[in-house]
Short mmCIF file of C-alpha atoms in Angstrom, two decimals:
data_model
loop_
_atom_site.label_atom_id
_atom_site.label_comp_id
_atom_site.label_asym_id
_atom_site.label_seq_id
_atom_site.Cartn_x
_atom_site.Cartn_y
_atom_site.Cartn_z
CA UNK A 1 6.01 -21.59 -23.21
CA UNK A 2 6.89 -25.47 -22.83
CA UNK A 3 8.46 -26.89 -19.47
CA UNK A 4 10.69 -30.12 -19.43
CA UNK A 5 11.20 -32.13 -16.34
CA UNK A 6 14.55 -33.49 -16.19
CA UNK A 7 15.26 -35.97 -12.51
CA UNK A 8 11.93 -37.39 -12.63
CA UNK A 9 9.83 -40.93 -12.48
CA UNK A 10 6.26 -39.69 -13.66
CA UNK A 11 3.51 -41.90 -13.47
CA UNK A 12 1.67 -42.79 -16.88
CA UNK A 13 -1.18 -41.50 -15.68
CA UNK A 14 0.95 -37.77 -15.29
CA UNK A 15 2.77 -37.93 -18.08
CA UNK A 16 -0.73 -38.03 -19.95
CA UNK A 17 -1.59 -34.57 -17.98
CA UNK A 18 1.96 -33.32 -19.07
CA UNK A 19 1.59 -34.12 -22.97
CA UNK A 20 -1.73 -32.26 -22.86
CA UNK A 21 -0.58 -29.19 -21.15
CA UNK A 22 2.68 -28.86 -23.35
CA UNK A 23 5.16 -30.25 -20.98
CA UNK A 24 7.76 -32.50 -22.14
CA UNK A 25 10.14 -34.86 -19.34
CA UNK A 26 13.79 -35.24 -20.70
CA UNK A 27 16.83 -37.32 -19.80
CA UNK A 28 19.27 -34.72 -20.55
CA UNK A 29 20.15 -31.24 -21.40
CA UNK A 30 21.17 -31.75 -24.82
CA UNK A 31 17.71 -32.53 -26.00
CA UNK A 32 17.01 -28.45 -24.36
CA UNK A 33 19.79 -27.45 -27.32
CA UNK A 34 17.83 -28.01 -30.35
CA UNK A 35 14.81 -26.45 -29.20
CA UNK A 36 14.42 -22.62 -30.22
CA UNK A 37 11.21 -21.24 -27.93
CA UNK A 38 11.64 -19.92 -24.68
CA UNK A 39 11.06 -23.00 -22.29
CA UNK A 40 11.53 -23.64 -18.74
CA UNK A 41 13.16 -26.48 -17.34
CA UNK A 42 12.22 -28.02 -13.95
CA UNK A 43 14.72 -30.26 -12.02
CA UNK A 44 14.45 -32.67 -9.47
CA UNK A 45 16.45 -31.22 -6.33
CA UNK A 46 14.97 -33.46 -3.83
CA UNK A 47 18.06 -34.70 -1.14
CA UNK A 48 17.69 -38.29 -2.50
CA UNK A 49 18.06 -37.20 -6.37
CA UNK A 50 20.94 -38.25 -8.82
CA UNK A 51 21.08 -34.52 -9.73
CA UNK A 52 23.99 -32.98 -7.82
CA UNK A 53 25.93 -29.77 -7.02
CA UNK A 54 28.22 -30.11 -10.39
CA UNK A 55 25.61 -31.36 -13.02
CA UNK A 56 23.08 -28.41 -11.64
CA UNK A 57 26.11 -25.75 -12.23
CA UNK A 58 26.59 -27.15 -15.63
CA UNK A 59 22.90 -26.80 -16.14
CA UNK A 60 22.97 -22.90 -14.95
CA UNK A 61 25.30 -22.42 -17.40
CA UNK A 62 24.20 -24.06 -20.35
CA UNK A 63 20.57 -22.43 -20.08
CA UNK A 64 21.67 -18.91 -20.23
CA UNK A 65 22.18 -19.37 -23.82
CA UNK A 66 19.54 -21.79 -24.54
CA UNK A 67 16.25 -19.50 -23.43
CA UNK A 68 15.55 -21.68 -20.67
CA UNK A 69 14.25 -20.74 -17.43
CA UNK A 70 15.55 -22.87 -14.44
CA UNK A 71 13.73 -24.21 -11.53
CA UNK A 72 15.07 -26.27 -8.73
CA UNK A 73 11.68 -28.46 -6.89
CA UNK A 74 13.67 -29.34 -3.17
CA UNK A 75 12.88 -30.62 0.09
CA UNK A 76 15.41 -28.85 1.79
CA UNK A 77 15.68 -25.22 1.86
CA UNK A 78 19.54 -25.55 1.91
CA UNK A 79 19.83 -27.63 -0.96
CA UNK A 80 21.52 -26.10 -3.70
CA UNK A 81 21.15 -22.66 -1.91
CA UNK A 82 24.84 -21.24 -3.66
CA UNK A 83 22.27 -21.27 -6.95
CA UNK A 84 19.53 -18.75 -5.24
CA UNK A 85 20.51 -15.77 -7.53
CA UNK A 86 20.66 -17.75 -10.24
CA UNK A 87 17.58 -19.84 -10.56
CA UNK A 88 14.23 -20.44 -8.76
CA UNK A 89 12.99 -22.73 -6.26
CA UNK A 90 9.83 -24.48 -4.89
CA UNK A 91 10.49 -25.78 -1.58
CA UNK A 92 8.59 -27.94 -0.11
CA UNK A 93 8.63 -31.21 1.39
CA UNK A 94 6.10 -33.29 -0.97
CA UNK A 95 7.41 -33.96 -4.18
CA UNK A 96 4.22 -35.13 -5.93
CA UNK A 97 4.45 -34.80 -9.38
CA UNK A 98 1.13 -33.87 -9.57
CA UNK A 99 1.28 -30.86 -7.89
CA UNK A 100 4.84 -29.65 -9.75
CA UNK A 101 3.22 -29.72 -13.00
CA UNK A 102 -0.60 -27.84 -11.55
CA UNK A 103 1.99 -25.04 -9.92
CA UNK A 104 4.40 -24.76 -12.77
CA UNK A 105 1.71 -24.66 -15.32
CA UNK A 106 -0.72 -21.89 -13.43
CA UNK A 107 2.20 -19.91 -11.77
CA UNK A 108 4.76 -19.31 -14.97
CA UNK A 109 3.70 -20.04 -18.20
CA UNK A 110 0.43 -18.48 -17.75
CA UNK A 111 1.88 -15.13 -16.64
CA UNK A 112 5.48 -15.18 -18.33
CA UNK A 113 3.60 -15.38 -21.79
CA UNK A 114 1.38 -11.77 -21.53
CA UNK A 115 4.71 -9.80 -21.79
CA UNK A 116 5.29 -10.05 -24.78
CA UNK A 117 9.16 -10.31 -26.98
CA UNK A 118 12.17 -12.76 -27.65
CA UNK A 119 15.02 -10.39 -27.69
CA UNK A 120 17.87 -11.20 -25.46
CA UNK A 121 16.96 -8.06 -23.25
CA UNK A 122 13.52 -9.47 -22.35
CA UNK A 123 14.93 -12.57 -22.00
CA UNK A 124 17.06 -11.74 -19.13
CA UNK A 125 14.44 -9.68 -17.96
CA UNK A 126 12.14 -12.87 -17.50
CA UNK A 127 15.02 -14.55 -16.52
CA UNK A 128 15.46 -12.48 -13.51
CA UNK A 129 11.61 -12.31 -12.60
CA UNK A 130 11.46 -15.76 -12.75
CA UNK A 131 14.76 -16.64 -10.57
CA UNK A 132 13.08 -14.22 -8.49
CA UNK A 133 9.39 -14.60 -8.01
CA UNK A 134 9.61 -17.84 -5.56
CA UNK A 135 11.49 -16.40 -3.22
CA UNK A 136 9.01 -14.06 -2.29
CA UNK A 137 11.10 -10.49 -2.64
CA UNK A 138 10.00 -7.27 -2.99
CA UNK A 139 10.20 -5.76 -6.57
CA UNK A 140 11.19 -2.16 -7.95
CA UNK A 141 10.21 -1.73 -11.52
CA UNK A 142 11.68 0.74 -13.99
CA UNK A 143 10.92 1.94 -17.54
CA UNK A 144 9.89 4.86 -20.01
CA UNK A 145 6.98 6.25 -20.34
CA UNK A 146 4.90 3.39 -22.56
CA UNK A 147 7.24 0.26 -22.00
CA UNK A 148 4.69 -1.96 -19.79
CA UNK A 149 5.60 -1.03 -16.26
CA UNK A 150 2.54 -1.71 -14.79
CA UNK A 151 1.73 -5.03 -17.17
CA UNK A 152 4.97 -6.34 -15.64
CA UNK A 153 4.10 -5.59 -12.60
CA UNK A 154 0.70 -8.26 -13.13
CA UNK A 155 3.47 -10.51 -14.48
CA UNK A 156 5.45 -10.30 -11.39
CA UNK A 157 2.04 -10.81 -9.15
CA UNK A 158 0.66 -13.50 -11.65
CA UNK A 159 4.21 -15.87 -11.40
CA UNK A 160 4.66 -16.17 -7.83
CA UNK A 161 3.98 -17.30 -4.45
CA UNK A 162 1.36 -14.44 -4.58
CA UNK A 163 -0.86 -15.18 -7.64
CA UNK A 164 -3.89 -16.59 -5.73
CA UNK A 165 -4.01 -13.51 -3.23
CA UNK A 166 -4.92 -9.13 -4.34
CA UNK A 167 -3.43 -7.36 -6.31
CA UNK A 168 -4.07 -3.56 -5.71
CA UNK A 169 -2.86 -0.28 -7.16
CA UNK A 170 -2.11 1.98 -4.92
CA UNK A 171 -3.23 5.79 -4.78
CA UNK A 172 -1.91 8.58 -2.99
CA UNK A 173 -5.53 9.08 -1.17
CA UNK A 174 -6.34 5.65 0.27
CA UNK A 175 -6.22 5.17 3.73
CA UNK A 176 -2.71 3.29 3.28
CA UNK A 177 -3.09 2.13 7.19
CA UNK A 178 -6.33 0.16 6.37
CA UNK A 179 -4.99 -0.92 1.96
CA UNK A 180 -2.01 -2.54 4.07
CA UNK A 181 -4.42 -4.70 6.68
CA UNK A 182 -6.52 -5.94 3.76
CA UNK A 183 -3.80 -6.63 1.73
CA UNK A 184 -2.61 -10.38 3.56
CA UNK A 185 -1.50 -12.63 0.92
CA UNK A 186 -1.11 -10.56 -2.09
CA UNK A 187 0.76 -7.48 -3.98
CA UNK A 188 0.08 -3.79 -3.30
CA UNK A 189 1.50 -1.78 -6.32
CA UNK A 190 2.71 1.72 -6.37
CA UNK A 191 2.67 2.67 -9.88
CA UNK A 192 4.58 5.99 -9.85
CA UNK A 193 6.68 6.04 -6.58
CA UNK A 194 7.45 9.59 -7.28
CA UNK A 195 3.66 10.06 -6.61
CA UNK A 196 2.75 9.11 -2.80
CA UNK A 197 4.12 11.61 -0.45
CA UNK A 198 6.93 10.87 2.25
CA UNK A 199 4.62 9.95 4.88
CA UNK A 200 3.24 7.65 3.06
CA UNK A 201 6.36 5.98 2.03
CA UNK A 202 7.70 6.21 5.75
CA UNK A 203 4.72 4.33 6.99
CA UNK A 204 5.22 1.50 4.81
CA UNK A 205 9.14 1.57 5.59
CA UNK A 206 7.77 1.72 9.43
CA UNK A 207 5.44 -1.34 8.52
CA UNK A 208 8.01 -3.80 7.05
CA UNK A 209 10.10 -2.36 10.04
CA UNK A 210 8.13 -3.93 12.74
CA UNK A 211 6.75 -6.92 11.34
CA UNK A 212 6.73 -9.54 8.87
CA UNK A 213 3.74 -9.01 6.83
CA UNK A 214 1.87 -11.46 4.49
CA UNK A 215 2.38 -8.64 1.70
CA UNK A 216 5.08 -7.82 -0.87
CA UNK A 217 5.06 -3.97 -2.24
CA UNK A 218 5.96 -3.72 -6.49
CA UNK A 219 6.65 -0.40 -6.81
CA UNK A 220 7.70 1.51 -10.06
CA UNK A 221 9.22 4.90 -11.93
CA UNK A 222 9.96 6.39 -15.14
CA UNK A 223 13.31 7.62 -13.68
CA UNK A 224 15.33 4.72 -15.40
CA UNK A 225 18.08 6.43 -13.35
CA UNK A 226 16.99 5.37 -10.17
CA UNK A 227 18.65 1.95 -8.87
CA UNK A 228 16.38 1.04 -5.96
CA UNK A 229 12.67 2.01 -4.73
CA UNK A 230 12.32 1.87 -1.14
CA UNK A 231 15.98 1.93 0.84
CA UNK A 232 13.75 0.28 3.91
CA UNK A 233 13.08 -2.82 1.80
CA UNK A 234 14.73 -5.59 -0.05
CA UNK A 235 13.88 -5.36 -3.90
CA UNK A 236 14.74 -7.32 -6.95
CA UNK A 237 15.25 -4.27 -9.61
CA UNK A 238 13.78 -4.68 -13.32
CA UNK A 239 14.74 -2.62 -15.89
CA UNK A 240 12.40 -2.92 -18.95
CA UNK A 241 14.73 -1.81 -21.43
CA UNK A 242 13.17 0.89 -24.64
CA UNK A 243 11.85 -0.24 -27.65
CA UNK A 244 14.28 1.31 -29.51
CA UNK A 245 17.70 -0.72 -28.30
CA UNK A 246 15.42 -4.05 -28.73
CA UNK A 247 14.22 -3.67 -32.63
CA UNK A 248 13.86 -7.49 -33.33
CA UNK A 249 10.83 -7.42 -30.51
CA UNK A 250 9.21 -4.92 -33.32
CA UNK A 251 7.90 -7.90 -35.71
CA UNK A 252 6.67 -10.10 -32.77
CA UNK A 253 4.80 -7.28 -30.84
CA UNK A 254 3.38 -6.52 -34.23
CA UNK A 255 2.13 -9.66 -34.60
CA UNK A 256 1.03 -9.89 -31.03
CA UNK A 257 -1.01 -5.99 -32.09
CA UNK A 258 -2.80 -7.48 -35.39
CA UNK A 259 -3.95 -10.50 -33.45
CA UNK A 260 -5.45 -9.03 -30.49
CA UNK A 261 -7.07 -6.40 -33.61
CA UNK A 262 -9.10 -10.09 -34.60
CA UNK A 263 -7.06 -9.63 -38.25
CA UNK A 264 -5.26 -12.75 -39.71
CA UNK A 265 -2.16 -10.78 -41.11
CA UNK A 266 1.50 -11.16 -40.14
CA UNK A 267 4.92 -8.77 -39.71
CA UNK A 268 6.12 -10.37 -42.84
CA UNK A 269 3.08 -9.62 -44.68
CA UNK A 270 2.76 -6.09 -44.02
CA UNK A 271 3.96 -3.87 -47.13
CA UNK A 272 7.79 -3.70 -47.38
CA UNK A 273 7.42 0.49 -46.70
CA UNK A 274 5.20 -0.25 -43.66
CA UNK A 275 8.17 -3.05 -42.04
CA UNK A 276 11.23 -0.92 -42.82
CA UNK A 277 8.88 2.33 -41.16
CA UNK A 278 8.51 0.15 -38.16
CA UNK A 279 12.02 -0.58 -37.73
CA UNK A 280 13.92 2.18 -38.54
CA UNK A 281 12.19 4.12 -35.99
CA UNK A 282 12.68 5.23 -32.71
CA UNK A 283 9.64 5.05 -30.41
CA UNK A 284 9.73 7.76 -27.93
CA UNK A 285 6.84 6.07 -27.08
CA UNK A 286 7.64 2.61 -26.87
CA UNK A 287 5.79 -0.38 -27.00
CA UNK A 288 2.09 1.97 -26.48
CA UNK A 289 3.09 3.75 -29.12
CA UNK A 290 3.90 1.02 -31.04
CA UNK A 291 0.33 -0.42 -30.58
CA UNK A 292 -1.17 2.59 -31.56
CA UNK A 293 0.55 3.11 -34.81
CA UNK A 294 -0.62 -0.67 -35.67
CA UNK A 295 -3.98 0.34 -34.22
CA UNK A 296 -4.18 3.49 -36.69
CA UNK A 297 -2.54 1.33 -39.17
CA UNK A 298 -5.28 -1.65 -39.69
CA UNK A 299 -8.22 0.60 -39.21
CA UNK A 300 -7.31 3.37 -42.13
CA UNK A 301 -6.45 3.09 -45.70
CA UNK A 302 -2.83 2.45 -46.54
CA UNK A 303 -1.75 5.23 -48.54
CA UNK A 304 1.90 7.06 -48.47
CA UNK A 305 -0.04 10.16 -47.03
CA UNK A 306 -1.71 7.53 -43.94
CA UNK A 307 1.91 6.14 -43.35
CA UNK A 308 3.28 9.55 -43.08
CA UNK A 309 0.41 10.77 -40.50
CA UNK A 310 0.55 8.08 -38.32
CA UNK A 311 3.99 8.44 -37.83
CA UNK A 312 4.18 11.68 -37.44
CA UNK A 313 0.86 11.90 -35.33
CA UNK A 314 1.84 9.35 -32.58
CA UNK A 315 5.86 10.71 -32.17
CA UNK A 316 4.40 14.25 -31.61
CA UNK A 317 1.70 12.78 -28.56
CA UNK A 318 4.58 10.73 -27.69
CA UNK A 319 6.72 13.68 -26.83
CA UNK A 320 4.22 15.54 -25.87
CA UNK A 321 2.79 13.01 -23.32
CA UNK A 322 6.87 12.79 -21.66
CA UNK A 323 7.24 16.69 -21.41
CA UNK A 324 3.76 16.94 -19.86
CA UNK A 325 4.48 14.14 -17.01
CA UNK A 326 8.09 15.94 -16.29
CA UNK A 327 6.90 19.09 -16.44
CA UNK A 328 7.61 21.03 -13.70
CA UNK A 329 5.45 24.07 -15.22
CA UNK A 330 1.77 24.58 -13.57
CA UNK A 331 0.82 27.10 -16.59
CA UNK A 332 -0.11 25.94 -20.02
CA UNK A 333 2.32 29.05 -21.51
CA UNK A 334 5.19 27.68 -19.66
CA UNK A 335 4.36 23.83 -21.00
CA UNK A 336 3.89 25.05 -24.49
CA UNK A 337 7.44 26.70 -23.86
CA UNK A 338 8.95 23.92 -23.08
CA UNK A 339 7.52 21.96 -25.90
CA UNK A 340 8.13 24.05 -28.26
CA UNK A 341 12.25 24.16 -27.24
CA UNK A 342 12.15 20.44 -27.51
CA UNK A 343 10.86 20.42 -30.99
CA UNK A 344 13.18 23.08 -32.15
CA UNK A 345 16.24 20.69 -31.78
CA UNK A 346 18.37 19.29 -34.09
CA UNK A 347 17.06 15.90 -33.40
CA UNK A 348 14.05 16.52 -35.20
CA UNK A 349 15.12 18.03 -38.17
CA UNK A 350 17.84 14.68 -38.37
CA UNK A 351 14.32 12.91 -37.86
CA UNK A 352 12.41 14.62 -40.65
CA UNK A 353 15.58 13.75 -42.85
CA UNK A 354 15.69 10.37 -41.55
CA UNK A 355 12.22 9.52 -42.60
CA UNK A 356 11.72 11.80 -45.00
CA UNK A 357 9.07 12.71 -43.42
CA UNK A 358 7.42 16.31 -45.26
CA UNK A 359 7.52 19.18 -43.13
CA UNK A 360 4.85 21.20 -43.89
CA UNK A 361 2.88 17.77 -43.05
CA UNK A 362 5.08 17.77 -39.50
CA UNK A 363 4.40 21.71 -39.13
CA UNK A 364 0.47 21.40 -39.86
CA UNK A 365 0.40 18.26 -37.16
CA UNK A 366 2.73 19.88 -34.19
CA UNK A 367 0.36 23.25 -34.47
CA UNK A 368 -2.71 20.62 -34.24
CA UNK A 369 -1.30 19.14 -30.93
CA UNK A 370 0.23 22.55 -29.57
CA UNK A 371 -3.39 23.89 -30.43
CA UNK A 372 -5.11 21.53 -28.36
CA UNK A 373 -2.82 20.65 -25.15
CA UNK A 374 -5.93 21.25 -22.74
CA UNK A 375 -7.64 18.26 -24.45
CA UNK A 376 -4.30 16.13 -24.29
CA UNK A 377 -3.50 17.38 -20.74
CA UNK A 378 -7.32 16.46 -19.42
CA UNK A 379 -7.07 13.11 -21.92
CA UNK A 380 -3.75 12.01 -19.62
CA UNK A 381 -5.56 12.73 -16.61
CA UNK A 382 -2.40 15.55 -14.92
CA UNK A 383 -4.32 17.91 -12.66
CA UNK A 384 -0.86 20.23 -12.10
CA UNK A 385 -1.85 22.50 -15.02
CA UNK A 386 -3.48 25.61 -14.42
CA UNK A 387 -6.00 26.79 -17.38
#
């Protein structure tokens, strides 16, 4: 991810540092147009700068269609405050251009970059992080099982104000008294708020209550119903939208996969069967599951049978994994119930049509997982299960 400077004077000397960490100063927003990549764009909003009230509307505007992330640098806190919601700020009152480009570089680009896609859902999703993370707010994250709740969460910690303090996942059986004391500076994250027990969740209400700490809470949930985390404090809500409603992520997450494998393949170079497999379907899964097929993918021969097993192999866990987590079963009868009415929908025989997938092959896998749900159950770590 590039950044562009547009309001102002660099030294040489600077504009040396900004070639060699890939950031570019403009004169105007035109020049933003013809570039592609997501960017950001930082703007001089310092009392005494030509940039004013209209041309940084216009600018607001313009970006939301040109995958550029704003940023206002001010002196004044209530400079250009109408444009809080829609763009971030780094207030301050030194201006030295030195230290915009050393905080821009290690707080955003850094961070932004490790969650990974270039659909327009994940654009706004960055979007909103990054309007967000200077202004120091509490965050509430939700998403399926699989679609990167708690990498976001680093992104979140890794952007803003907070980077250079902890970051610490929170379990039901600290002593949340003593996590909250130690915590000054940084981000304590609740991974599944459904998890911690009402006391616990009053006592952090009753903490923010009484005093301003040096601590923001990120808390998330797989109930992509729920609108807000804690009703005691003031979150920014992220939605990290399914795999499945942003296909053209597919190809670049696939890329992103092979890479981080060590092999020197692309999307595009995959077999046509394998690219019209990955995005004609529907990860229940999401983007883990997604990684896993790629996984089983590189590291076993490509044959029609391999394509059909790995398919087959990681939608059953997939399902398998969800049911288990809402389960409100304690016996392993009752959870093989319950699986078994899922799998005797409709939806799966459309799926097996679908993919023409064969379903003696689906029958022989679904009896392999059904057959061994103590091993998956202990493999996810749920203790609720009674054996």
């Amino acid at each position: 991810m590039r950044a562009y400077f547009l309001g102002f004077n660099f030294k040489d000397s600077i504009e040396v540092k900004m070639r060699s960490a890939e950031i570019r100063k403009i004169s105007a927003l035109s020049q933003l147009k013809r570039i592609g990549e997501e960017k950001v764009l930082c703007i001089n909003g310092a009392s005494d700068s030509s940039i004013d009230r209209a041309r940084v509307g216009f600018i607001v505007q313009e970006a939301k269609d040109a995958k550029t992330h704003v940023v206002v640098v001010r002196d004044d806190k209530d400079h250009f405050k109408e444009f809080e919601r829609e763009m971030a700020f780094i207030d301050g009152p030194s201006l030295k251009s030195s230290e915009i480009v050393a905080n821009f570089v290690s707080m955003v680009r850094s961070s932004m970059q490790k969650f990974v896609g270039e659909s327009r859902e994940i654009m706004e999703l960055k979007s909103k992080i990054f309007n967000a993370c200077f202004s120091d707010r509490n965050f509430f994250i939700t998403g399926e099982s699989g679609s990167g709740k708690h990498l976001l969460a680093e992104v979140v910690h890794g952007a803003g104000l907070r980077s250079g303090g902890p970051f610490i996942l929170f379990r039901d059986e600290y002593d949340l008294k003593t996590t909250l004391s130690d915590l000054d500076g940084g981000h304590l994250f609740i991974e599944e708020l459904n998890s911690i027990s009402q006391g616990n969740q009053k006592t952090i209400c009753d903490f923010f209550g009484k005093r301003n700490p040096d601590l923001r809470i990120i808390s998330s949930t797989r109930n992509t119903e729920k609108d807000y985390g804690f009703t005691c404090l003031n979150e920014v809500v992220l939605k990290i939208p399914p795999l499945r409603d942003r296909k053209s992520d597919v190809p670049v997450l696939t890329d992103y996969f092979i890479k981080i494998a060590s092999y020197d393949c692309h999307f595009e170079e995959l077999p046509f069967e394998m690219q019209d497999r990955l995005l004609g379907y529907s990860y229940p899964g999401n983007v883990r599951e997604l990684r896993d097929i790629i996984n089983d993918y590189l590291f076993n021969d490509h044959s029609e049978k391999i394509f059909q097993n790995i398919f087959i192999s990681n939608f059953i866990s997939s399902i398998i994994f969800e049911i288990m987590d809402k389960s409100k079963s304690t016996t392993l009868d009752g959870l093989k119930a319950e699986i078994s009415k899922w799998f005797s929908d409709n939806y799966v025989k459309g799926l097996l049509k679908n993919f023409k997938w064969d379903e003696d092959k689906f029958s022989n896998i679904f009896e392999y997982f059904v057959n061994n749900l103590k091993i998956l159950i202990e493999k996810r770590g749920i203790s609720k299960f009674n054996f």
